[in-house]
Coordinates of C-alpha atoms and ligand atoms in Angstrom, one line a residue:
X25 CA 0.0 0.0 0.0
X26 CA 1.1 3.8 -0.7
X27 CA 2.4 5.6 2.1
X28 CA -0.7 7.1 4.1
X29 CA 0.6 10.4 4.2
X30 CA 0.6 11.3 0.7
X31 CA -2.8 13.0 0.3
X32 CA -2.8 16.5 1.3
X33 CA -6.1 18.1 1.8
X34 CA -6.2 21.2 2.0
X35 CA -9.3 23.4 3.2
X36 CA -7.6 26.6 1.2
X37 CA -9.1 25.0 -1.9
X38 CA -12.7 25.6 -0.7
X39 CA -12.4 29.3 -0.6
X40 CA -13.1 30.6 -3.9
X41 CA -14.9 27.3 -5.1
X42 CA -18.1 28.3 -3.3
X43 CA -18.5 31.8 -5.2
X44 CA -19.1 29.7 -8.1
X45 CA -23.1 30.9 -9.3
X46 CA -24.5 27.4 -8.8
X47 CA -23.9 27.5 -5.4
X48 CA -24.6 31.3 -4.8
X49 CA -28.1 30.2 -6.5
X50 CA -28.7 27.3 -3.9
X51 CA -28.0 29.8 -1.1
X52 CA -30.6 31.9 -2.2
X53 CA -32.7 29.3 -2.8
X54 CA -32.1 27.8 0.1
X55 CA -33.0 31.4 2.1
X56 CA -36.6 31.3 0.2
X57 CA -37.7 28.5 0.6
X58 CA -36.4 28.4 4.6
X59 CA -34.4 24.9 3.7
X60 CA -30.7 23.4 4.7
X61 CA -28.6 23.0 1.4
X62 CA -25.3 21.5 1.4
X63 CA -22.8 20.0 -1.5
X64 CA -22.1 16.6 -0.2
X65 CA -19.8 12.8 -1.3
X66 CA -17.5 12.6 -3.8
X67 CA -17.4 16.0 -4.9
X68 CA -15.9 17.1 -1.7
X69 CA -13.9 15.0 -1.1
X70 CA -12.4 15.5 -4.8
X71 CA -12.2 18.9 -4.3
X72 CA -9.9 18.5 -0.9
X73 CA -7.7 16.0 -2.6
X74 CA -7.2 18.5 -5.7
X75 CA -8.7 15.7 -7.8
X76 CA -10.8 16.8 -10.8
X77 CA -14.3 15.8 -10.8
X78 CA -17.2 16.5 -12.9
X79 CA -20.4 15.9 -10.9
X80 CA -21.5 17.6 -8.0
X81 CA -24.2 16.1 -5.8
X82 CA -26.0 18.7 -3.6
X83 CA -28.3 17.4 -0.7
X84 CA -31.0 19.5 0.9
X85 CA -33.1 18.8 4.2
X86 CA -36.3 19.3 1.8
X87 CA -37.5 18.2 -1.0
X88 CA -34.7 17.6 -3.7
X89 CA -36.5 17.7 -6.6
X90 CA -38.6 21.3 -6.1
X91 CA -34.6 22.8 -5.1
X92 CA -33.5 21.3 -7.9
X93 CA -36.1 23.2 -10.0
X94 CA -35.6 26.5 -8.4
X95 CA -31.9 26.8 -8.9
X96 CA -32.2 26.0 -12.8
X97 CA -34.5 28.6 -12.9
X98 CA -32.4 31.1 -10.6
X99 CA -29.6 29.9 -13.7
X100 CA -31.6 29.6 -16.3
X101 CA -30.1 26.1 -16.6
X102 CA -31.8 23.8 -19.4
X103 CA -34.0 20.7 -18.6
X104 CA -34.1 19.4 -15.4
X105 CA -34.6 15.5 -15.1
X106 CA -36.5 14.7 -12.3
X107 CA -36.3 10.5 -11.2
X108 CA -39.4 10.7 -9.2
X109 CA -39.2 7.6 -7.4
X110 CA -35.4 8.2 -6.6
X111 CA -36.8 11.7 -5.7
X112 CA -33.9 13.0 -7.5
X113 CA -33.3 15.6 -9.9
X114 CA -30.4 16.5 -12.0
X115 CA -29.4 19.1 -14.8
X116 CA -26.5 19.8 -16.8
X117 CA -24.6 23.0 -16.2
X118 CA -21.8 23.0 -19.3
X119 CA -20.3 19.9 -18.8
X120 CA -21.0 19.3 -15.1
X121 CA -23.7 17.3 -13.9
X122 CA -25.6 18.6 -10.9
X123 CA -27.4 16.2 -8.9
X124 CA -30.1 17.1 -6.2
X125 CA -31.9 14.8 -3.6
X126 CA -33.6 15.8 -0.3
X127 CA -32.0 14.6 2.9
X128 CA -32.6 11.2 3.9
X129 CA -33.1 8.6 6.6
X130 CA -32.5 4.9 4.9
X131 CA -32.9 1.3 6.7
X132 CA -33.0 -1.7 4.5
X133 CA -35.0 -4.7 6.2
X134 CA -33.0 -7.6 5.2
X135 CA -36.3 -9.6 3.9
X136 CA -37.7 -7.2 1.7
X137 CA -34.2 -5.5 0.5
X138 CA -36.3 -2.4 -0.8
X139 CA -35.1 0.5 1.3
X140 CA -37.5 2.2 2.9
X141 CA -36.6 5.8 2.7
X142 CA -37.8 8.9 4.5
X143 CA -37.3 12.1 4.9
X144 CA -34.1 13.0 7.2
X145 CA -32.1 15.7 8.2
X146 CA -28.0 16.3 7.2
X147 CA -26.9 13.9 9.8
X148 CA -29.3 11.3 9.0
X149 CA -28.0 11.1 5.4
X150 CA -24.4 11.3 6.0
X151 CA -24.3 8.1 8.3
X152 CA -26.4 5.7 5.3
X153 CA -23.3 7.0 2.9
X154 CA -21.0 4.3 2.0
X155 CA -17.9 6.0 3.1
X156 CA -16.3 8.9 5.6
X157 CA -14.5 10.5 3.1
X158 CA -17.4 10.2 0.6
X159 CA -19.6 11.8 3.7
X160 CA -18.4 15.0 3.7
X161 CA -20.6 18.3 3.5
X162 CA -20.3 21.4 2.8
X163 CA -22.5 24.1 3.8
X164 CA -24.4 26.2 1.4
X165 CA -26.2 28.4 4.1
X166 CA -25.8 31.4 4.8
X167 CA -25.8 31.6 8.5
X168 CA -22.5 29.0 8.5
X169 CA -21.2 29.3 4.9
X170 CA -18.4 27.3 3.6
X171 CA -18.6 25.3 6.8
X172 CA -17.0 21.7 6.7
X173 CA -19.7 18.9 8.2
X174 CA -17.7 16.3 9.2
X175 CA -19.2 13.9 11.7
X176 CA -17.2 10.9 11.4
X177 CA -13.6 12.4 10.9
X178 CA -13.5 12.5 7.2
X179 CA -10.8 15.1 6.7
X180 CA -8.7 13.1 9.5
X181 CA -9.0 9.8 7.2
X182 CA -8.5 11.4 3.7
X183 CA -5.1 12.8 5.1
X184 CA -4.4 9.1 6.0
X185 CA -5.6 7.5 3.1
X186 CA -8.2 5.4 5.5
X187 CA -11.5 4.0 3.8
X188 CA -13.9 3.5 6.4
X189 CA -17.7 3.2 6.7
X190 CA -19.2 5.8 8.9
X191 CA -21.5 3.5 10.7
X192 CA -20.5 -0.2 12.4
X193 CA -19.1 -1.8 8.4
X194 CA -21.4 -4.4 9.2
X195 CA -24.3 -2.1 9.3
X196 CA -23.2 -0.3 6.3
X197 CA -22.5 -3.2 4.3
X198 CA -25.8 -5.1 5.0
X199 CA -27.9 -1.7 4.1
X200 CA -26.2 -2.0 0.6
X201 CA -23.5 -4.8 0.2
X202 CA -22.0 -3.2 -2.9
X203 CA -20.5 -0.8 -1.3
X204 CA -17.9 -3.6 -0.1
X205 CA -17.0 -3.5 -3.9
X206 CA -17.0 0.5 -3.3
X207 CA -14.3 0.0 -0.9
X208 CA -12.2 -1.8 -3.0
X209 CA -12.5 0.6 -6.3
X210 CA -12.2 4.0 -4.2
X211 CA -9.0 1.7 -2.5
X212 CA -7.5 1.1 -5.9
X213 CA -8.4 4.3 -7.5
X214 CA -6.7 6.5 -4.6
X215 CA -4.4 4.7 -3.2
X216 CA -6.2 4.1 0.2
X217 CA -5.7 1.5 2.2
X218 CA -8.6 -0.1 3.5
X219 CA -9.3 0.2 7.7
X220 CA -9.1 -3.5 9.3
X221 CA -12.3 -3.5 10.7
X222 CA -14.0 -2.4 7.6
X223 CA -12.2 -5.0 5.5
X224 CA -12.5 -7.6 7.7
X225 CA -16.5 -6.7 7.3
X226 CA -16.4 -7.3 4.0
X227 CA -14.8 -10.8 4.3
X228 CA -17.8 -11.7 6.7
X229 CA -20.2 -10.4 4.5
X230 CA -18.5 -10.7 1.1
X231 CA -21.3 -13.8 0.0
X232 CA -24.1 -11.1 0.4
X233 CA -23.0 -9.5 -3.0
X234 CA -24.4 -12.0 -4.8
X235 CA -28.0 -9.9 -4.2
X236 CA -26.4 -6.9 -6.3
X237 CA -27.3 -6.6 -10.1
X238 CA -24.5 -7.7 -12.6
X239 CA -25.0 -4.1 -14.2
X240 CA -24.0 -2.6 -10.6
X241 CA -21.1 -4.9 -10.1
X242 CA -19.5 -4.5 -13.6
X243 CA -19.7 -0.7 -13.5
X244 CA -17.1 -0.5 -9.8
X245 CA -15.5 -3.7 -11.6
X246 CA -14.4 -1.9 -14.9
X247 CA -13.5 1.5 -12.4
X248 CA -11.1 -1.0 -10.8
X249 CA -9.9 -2.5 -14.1
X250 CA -9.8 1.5 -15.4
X251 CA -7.3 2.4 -12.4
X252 CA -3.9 3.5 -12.6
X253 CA -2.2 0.5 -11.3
X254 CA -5.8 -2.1 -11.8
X255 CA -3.8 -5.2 -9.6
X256 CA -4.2 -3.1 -6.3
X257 CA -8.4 -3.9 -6.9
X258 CA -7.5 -7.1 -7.9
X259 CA -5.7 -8.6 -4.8
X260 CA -8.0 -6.4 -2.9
X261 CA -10.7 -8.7 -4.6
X262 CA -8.8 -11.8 -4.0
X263 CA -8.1 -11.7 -0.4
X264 CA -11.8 -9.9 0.5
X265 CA -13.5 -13.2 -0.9
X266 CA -15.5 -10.7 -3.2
X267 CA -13.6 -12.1 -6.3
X268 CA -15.3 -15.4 -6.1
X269 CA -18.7 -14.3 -5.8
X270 CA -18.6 -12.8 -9.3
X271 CA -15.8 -13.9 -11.4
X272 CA -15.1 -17.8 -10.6
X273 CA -12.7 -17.8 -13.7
X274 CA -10.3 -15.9 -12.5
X275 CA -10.0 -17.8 -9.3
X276 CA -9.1 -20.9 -10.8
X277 CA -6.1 -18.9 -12.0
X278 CA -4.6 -19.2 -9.0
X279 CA -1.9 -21.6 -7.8
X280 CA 1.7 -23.0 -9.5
X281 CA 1.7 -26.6 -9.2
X282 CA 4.4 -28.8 -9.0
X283 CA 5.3 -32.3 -11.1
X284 CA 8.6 -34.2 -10.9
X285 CA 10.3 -31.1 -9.9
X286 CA 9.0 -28.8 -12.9
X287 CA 6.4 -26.1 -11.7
X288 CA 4.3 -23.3 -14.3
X289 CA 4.0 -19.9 -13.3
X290 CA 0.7 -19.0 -11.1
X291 CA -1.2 -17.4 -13.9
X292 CA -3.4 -15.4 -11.8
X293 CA -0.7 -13.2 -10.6
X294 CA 1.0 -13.4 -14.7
X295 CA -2.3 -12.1 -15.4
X296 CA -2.3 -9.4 -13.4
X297 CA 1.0 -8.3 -14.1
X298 CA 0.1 -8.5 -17.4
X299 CA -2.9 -6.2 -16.8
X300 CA -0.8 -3.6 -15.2
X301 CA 1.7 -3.6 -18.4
X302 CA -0.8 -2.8 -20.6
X303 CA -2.4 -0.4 -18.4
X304 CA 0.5 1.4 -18.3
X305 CA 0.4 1.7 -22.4
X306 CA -3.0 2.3 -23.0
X307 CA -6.8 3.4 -21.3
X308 CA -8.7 1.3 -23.6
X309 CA -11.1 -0.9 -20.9
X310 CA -11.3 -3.3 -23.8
X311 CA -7.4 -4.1 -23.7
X312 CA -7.5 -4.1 -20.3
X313 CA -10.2 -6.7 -20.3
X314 CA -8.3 -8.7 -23.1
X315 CA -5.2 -8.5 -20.9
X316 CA -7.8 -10.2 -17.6
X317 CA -8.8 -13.0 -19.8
X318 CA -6.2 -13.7 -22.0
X319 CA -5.0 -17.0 -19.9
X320 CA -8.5 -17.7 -18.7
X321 CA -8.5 -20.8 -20.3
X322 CA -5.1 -22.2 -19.2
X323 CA -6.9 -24.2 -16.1
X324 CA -9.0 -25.7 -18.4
X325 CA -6.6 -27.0 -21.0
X326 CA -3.5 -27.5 -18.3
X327 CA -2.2 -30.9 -19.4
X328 CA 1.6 -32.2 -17.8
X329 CA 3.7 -34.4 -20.3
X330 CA 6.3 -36.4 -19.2
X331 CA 10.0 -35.5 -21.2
X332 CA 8.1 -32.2 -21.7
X333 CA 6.5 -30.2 -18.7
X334 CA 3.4 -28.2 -18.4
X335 CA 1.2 -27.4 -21.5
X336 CA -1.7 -24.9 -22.2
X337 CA -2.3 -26.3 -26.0
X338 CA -5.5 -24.3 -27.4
X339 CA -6.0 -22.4 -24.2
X340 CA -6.2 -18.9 -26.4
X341 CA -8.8 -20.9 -29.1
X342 CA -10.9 -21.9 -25.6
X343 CA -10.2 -18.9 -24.0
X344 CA -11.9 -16.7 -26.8
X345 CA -14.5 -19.1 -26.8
X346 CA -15.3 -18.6 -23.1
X347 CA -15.3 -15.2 -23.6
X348 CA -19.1 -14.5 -24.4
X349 CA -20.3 -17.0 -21.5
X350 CA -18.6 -14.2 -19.0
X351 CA -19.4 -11.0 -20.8
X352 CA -23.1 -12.2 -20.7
X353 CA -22.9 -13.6 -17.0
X354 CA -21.3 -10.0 -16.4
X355 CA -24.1 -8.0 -18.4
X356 CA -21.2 -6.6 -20.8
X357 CA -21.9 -5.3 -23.9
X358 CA -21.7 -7.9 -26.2
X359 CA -21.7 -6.3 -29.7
X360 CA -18.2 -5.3 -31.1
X361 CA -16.2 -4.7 -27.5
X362 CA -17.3 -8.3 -27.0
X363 CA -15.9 -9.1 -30.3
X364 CA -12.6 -7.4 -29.8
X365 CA -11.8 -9.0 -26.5
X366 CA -12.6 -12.3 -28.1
X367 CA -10.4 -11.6 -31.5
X368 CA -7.5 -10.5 -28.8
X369 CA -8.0 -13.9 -26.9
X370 CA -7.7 -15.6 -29.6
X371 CA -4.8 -13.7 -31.2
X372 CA -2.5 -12.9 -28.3
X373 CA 0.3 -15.7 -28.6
X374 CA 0.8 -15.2 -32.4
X375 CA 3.2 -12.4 -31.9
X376 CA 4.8 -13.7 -28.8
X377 CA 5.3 -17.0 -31.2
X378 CA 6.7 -14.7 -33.7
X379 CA 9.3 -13.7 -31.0
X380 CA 10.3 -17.2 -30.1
X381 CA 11.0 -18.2 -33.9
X382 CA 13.0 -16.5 -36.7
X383 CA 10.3 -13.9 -37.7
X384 CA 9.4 -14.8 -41.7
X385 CA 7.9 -12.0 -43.4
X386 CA 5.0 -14.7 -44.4
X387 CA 4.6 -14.9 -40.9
X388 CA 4.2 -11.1 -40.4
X389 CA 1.4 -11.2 -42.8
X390 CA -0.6 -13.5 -41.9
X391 CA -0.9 -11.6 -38.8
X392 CA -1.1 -8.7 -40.0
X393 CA -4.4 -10.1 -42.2
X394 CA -5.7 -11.5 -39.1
X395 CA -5.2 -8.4 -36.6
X396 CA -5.9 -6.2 -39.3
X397 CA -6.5 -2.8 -37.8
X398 CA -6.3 -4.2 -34.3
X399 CA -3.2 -5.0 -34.6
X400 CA -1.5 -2.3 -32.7
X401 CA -3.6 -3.0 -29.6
X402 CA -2.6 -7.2 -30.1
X403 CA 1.1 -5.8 -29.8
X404 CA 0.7 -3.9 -26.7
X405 CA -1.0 -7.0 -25.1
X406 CA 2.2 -9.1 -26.4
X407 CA 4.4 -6.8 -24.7
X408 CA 2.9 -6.6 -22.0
X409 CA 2.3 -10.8 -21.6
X410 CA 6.5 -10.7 -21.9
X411 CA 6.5 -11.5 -18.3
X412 CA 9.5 -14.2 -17.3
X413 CA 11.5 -14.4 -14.0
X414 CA 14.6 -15.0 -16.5
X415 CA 15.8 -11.6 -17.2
X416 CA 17.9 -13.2 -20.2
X417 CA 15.1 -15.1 -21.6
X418 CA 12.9 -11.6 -20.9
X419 CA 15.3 -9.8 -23.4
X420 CA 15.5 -12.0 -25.8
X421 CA 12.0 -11.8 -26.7
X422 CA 11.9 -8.0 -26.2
X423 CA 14.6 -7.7 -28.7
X424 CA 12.7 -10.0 -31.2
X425 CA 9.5 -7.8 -30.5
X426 CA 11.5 -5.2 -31.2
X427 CA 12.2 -7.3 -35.0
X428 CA 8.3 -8.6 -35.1
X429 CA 7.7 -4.2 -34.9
X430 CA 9.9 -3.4 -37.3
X431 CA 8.8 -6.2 -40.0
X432 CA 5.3 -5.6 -39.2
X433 CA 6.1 -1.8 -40.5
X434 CA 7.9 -2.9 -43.5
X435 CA 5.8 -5.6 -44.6
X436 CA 2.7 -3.7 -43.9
X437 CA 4.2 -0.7 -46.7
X438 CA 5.3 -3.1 -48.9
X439 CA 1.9 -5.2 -49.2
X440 CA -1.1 -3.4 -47.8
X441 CA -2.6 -6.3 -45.7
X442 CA -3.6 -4.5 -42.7
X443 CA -7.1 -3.9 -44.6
X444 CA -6.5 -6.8 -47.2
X445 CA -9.1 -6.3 -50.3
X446 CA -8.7 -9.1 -52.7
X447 CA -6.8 -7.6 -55.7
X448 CA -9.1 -9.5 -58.4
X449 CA -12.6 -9.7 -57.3
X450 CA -15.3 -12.9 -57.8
X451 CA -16.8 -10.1 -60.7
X452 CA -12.9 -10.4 -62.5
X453 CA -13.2 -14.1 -62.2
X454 CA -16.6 -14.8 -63.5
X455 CA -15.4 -12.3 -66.5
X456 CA -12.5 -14.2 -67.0
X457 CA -13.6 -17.5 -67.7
X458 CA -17.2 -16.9 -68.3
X459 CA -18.6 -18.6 -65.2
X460 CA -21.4 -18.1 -63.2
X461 CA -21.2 -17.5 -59.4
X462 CA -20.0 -21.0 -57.9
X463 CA -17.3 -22.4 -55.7
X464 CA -14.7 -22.0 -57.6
X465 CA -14.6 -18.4 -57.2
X466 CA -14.1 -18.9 -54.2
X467 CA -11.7 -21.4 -54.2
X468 CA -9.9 -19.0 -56.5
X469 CA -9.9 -16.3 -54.6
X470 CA -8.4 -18.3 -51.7
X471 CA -5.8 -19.6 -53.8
X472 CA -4.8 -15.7 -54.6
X473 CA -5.2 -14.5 -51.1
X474 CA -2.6 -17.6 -49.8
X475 CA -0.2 -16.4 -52.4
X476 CA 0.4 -13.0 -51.4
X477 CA 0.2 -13.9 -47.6
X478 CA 2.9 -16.7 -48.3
X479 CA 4.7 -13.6 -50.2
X480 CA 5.1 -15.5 -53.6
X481 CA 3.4 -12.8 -55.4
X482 CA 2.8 -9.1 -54.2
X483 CA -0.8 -7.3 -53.5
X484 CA -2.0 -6.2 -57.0
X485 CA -3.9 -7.5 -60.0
X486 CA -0.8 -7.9 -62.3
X487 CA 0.6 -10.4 -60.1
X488 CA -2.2 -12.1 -59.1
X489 CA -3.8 -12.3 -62.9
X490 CA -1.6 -15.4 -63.8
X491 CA -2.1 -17.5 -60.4
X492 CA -6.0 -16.8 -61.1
X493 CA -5.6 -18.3 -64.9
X494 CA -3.3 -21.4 -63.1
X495 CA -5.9 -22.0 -60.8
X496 CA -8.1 -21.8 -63.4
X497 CA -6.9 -24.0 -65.8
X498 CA -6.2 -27.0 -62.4
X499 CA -10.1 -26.8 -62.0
X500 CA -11.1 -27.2 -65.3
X501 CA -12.0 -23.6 -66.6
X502 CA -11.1 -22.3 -69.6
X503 CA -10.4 -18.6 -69.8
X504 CA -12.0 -16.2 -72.5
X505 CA -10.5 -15.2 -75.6
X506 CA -8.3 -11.7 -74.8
X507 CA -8.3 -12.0 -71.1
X508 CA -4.6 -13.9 -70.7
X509 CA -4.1 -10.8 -69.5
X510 CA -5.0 -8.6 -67.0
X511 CA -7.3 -5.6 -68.2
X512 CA -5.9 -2.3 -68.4
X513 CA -8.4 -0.4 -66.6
X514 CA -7.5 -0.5 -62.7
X515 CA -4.4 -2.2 -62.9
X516 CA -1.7 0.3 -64.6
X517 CA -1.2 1.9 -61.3
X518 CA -0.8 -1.5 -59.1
X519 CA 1.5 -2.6 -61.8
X520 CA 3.8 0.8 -61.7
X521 CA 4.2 -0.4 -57.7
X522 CA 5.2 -3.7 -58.5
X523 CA 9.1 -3.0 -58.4
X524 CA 9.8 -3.2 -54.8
Ligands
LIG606 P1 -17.0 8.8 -8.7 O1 -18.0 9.9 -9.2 O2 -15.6 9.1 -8.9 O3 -17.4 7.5 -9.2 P2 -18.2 9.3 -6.2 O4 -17.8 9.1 -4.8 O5 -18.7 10.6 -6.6 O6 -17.1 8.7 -7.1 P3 -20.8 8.3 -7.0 O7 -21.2 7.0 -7.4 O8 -20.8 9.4 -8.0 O9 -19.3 8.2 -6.4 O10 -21.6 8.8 -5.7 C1 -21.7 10.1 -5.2 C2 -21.8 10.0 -3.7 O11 -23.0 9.3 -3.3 C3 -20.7 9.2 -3.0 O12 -19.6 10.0 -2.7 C4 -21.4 8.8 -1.7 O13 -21.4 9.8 -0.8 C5 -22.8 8.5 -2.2 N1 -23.0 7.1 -2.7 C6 -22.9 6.6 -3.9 N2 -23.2 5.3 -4.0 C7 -23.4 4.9 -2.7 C8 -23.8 3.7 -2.1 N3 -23.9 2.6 -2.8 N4 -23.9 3.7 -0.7 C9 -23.8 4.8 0.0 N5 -23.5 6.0 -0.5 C10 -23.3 6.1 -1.9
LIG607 MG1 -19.5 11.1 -8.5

């Protein structure tokens, strides 16, 4: 864990803040209507760790959704959403979101798990929030402006880097068992370390997520996965038994055993280490998600053979296949980030293999065809899967991924396969040889396509024209009268490149 007494907050970055016309507006609303208002959670807290943050909750001892109406009015803000049986409102001031709510007392009765809420006073809603640094308030009234409302120590434990429930974590927990998966994100996105009593809570209680929707889960899940350094949530997860409640997969990840002396690597901890190299290179949630489940199938496809050692043959071609089972368990989009994770699955160890071997420039194109414009997020994840205790070993393949780069460029200028479009199309063919649409074309095509990935002939029409009329000929076509070779139109440029 980071040192505790990183996180300055300072109480000079209030002044100023609050002379900002949203909250000037909620004074005077406040003063009409004879109500508390106060700008409460995350935004505070942001604001005293200098973090930027663009939503702003605002909580009033009334009724949330009439103060919410008022101040757009006072600001002649646009529409104001209103989530009536929330009894929330919320408008959009540029790009800030503004949300209101009224005060509120919450207790959940453990049969029913609908919360039955009423109305409350400042106090009353700062004890049912999740956290103490996500329950501080600041006061929008005039008679104590600016004012910090800190029951439970906030300030103390955002200077420590504590996360800790207001209320007995038990309590708090139970009322709403997410917020055990709160912990753990706010843990790994700050750098906080988690108080013992509240993490031991969330060990007790950890089975009592499985009552939270998969959409609620997944959204703290990819914050965690979205984090600066995503392993901290991870082991977090692990060791809080939260992991297993949600994400069984990953579990069975754990362990290195041991056979006649010859152990494998625990791939839950490669994985994660793999997940923190490529979230070092890039943001994308989709690559980071690749990265989580690139080895997923490696428990399932461990096999050990004598004279040999430990094998994982096919665990990428499984892997991908499991891939839609947890997205949909998950709730996770399944359209084309679904797709990409799977196609990054599937594809991660054909660079890595490219390392190991002397690195063909047929090789390079094939991948290149298969990545296609993916390619330079399948090389991050390759990097970043370069993970071996045996530094030597570890530099070798960096160098060669080093070569694999450099080929991939050259290759890539030289034959255009990155976006491959066949250079004679089935409409050429059927021209050629007077055909109708069949097989063949196909089969022709194929044929064609091999070539130029096998680098016998380059990407363009002249080259290809004569394997077409071979192919041709082997399958029992015979080609029309003036087309031996290839038409002018379209080709005379592809065949002024052909030199190289
Ligand atoms: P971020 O916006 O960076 O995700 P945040 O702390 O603002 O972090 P939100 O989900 O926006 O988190 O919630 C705003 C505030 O509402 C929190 O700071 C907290 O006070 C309260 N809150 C949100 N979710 C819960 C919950 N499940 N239980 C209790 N309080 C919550
Ligand atoms: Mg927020």
């Amino acid at each position: 864990m980071p040192a505790q007494t990183e996180h300055t907050v300072d109480p000079e970055r209030l002044i100023g803040v609050l002379d900002q016309p949203l909250f000037q507006a909620a004074e005077r609303v406040a003063a009409r209507m004879g109500v508390k208002a106060y700008a409460i959670g995350g935004y505070v807290r942001d604001l005293l760790l200098g973090r930027p943050c663009k939503d702003i909750d605002i909580v009033t001892e009334g009724d949330g959704i009439a103060f919410a109406e008022a101040v757009a009015k006072e600001l002649d803000a646009g529409h104001v959403h209103v989530f009536k049986n929330f009894g929330t409102a919320m408008f959009m001031l540029g790009d800030v979101q503004v949300e209101f709510v009224g005060a509120r007392k919450e207790s959940y009765s453990r049969n029913s798990r609908k919360p039955e809420v009423v109305p409350g006073t400042i106090r009353d809603d700062q004890e049912r929030r999740d956290f103490t640094i996500n329950a501080l308030a600041i006061s929008l009234n005039a008679e104590d402006r600016s004012a910090l409302i800190d029951p439970f120590n906030g300030v103390h434990d955002l200077e420590r880097g504590i996360i800790r429930t207001p209320l007995a974590p038990d309590v708090t927990f139970s009322d709403d068992p997410l917020r055990m998966l709160r912990a753990i994100r706010f843990a790994t996105q700050l750098g906080f370390f988690i108080d013992a009593p509240t993490f031991k809570a969330i060990q007790r209680n950890a089975e009592r997520l499985d009552i939270i929707s998969a959409e609620r889960i997944h959204t703290e899940l990819n914050k965690i996965i979205l984090a600066k350094v995503p392993s901290i949530g991870f082991k977090l997860l692990l060791d809080s038994g939260l992991l297993v409640r949600f994400f069984p997969e990953m579990i069975e990840l754990l362990g290195a055993e041991e056979k006649h002396g010859i152990g494998h690597k625990d791939n839950f901890y490669h994985t994660l280490q793999v997940l923190d190299n490529v979230a070092e290179k890039s943001d994308d949630l989709w690559l980071r998600w690749a990265a989580i489940l690139h080895d997923i199938a490696k428990p399932k496809t461990k096999r050990f053979e004598p004279g040999h050692g430990w094998t994982f043959h096919g665990h990428e071609d499984k892997g991908a296949r499991m891939v839609p089972g947890i997205f949909r368990r998950m709730k996770l989009p399944l359209d084309e980030q679904m797709r990409f994770v799977k196609k990054m699955v599937l594809l991660h160890l054909r660079p890595i293999a490219l390392t190991k071997d002397i690195v063909t420039d047929s090789a390079v194109r094939r991948l290149l065809f298969d990545a296609g414009d993916d390619i330079d997020a399948l090389m991050i994840l390759c990097q970043a899967d370069i993970t071996s205790k045996n530094e030597a070993k570890k530099k070798r393949y960096l160098a060669n991924y080093e070569v694999v780069m450099e080929k991939l460029k050259e290759v890539e200028e030289k034959d255009r396969v990155r976006n491959f479009q066949p250079p004679i199309t089935g409409e050429d063919i059927m021209q050629a040889f007077n055909i109708k649409p069949c097989k063949k074309i196909g089969d022709i095509k194929t044929v064609i396509k091999d070539a130029i990935l096998d680098g016998k002939i380059h990407n363009d029409k002249a080259a290809a024209w004569p394997v077409m009329l071979e192919e041709g000929a082997k399958l029992g076509l015979t080609v029309v009268e003036g087309m031996e070779v290839p038409p002018i139109s379209g080709s005379s440029e592809e065949v002024g490149s052909q030199e190289s």
